PDB file of C-alpha atoms in Angstrom:
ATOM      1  CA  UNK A   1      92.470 107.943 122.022  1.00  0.00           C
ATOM      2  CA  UNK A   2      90.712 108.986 118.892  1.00  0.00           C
ATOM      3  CA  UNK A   3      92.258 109.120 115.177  1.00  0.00           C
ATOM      4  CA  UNK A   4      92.481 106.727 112.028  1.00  0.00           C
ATOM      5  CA  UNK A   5      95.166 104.221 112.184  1.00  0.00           C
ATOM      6  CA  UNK A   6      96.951 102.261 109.931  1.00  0.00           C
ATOM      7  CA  UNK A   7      98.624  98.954 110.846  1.00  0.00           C
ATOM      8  CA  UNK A   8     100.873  96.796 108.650  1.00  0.00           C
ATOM      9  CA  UNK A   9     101.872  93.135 109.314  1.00  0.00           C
ATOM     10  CA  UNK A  10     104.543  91.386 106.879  1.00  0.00           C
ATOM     11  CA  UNK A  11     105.507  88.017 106.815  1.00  0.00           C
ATOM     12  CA  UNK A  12     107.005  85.608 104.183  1.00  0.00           C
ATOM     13  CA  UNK A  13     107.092  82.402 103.034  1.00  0.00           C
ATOM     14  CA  UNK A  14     108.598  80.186  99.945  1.00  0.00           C
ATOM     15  CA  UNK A  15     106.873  78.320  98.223  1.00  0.00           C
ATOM     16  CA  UNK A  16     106.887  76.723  94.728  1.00  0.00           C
ATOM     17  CA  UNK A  17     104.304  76.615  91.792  1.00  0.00           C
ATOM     18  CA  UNK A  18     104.240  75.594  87.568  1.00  0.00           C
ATOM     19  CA  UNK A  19     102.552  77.811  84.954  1.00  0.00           C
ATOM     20  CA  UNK A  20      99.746  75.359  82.936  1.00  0.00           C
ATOM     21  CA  UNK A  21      99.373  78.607  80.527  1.00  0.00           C
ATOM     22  CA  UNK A  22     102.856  78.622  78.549  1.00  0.00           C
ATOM     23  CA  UNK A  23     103.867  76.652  75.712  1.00  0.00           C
ATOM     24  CA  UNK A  24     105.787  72.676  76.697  1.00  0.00           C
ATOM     25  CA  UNK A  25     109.154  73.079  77.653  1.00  0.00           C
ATOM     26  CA  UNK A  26     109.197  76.362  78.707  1.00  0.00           C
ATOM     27  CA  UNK A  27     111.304  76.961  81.354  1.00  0.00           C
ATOM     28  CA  UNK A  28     107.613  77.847  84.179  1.00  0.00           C
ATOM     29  CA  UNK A  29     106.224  74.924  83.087  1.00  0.00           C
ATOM     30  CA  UNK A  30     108.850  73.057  85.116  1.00  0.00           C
ATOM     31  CA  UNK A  31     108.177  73.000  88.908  1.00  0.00           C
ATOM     32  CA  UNK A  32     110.192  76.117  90.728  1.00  0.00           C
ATOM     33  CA  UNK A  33     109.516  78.404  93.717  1.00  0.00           C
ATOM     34  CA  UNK A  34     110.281  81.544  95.390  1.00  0.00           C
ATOM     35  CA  UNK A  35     110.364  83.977  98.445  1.00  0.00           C
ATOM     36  CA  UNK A  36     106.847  85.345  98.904  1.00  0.00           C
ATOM     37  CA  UNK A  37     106.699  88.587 100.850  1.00  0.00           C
ATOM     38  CA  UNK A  38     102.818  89.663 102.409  1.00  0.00           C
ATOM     39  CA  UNK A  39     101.748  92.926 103.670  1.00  0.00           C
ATOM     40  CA  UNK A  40      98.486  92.434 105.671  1.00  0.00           C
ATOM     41  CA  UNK A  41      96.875  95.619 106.046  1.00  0.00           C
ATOM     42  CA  UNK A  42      94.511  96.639 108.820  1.00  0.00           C
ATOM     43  CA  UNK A  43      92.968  99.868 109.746  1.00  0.00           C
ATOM     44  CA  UNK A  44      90.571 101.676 112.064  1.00  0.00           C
ATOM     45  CA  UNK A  45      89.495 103.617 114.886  1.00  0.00           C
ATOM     46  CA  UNK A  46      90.638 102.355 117.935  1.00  0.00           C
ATOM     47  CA  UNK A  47      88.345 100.702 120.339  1.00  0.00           C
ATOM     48  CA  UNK A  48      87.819 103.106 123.101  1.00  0.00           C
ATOM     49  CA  UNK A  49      88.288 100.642 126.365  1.00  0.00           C
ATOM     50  CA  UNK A  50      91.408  98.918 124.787  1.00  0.00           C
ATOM     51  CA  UNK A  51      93.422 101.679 122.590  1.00  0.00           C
ATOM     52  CA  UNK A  52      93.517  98.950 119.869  1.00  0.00           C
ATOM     53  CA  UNK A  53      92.272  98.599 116.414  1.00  0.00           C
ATOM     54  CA  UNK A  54      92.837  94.744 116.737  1.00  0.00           C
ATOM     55  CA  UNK A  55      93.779  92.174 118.607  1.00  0.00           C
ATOM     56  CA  UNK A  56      97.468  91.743 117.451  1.00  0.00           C
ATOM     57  CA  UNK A  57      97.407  87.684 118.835  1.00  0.00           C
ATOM     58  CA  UNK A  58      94.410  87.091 117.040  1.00  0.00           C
ATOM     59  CA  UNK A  59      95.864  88.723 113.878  1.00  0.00           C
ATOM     60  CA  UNK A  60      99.213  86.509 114.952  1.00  0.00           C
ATOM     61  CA  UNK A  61      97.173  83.525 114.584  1.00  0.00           C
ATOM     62  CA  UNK A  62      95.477  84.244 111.431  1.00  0.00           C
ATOM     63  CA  UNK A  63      98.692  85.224 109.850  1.00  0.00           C
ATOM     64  CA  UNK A  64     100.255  81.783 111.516  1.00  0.00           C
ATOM     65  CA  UNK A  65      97.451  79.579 109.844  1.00  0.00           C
ATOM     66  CA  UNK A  66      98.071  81.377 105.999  1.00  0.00           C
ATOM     67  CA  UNK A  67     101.504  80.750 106.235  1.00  0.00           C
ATOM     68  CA  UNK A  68     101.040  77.762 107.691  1.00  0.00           C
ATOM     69  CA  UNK A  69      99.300  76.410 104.359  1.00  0.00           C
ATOM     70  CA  UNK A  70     101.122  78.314 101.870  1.00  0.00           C
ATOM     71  CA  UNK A  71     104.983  78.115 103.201  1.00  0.00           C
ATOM     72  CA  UNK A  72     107.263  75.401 101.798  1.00  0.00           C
ATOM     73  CA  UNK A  73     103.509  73.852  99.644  1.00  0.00           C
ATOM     74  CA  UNK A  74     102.921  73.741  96.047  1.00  0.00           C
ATOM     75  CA  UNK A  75     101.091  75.954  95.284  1.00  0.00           C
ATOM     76  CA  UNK A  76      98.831  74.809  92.530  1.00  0.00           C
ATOM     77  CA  UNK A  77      97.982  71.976  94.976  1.00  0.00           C
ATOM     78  CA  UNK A  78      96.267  74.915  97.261  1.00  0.00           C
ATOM     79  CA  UNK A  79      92.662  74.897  96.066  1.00  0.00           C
ATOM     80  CA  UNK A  80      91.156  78.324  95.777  1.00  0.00           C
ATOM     81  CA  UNK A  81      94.021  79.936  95.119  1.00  0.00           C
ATOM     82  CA  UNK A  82      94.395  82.356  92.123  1.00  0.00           C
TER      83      UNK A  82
END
C-alpha cells in the first residue's frame, strides 16, 4: 500500500472558562461554558507491514486522556493552556 494519507479524528467536550482581559461586569467576566468541537489531524505514509499510518487505539487513548482533562473542567484552572 503506498500513497499519502490523511486521517481526521473529532471529538467534543464542554467546558466552561472567564475572560480576565475585559472590563468588570462584562458579561465574559462571569463564569460560562460551551460545546468544544476538536479535529485531530494525522497524516502519513502507511507503515508497510501494518497498512496503517497509526495506531487508531493508541490515538483513542490520547484523545481519551485530553478530553478527559478538559471536558466538564474550568478551564482557566487547566495550567498551560492558552
Amino acid at each position: 500500500m503506498s500513497g499519502h494519507f490523511l486521517i481526521i479524528k473529532e471529538f467534543g467536550f464542554e467546558a466552561a472558562h472567564t475572560f480576565g482581559h475585559k472590563s468588570p461586569g462584562h458579561e465574559n467576566t462571569r463564569m460560562h461554558g460551551h460545546s468544544f468541537k476538536v479535529d485531530v489531524a494525522l497524516s502519513g505514509e502507511p507503515d508497510a507491514e501494518t497498512g496503517c499510518v497509526v495506531d487508531f487505539e493508541t490515538v483513542a487513548q490520547a484523545i481519551d486522556g485530553v478530553r478527559a482533562k478538559l471536558d466538564h473542567n474550568f478551564l482557566n484552572d487547566i495550567a498551560g493552556l492558552g
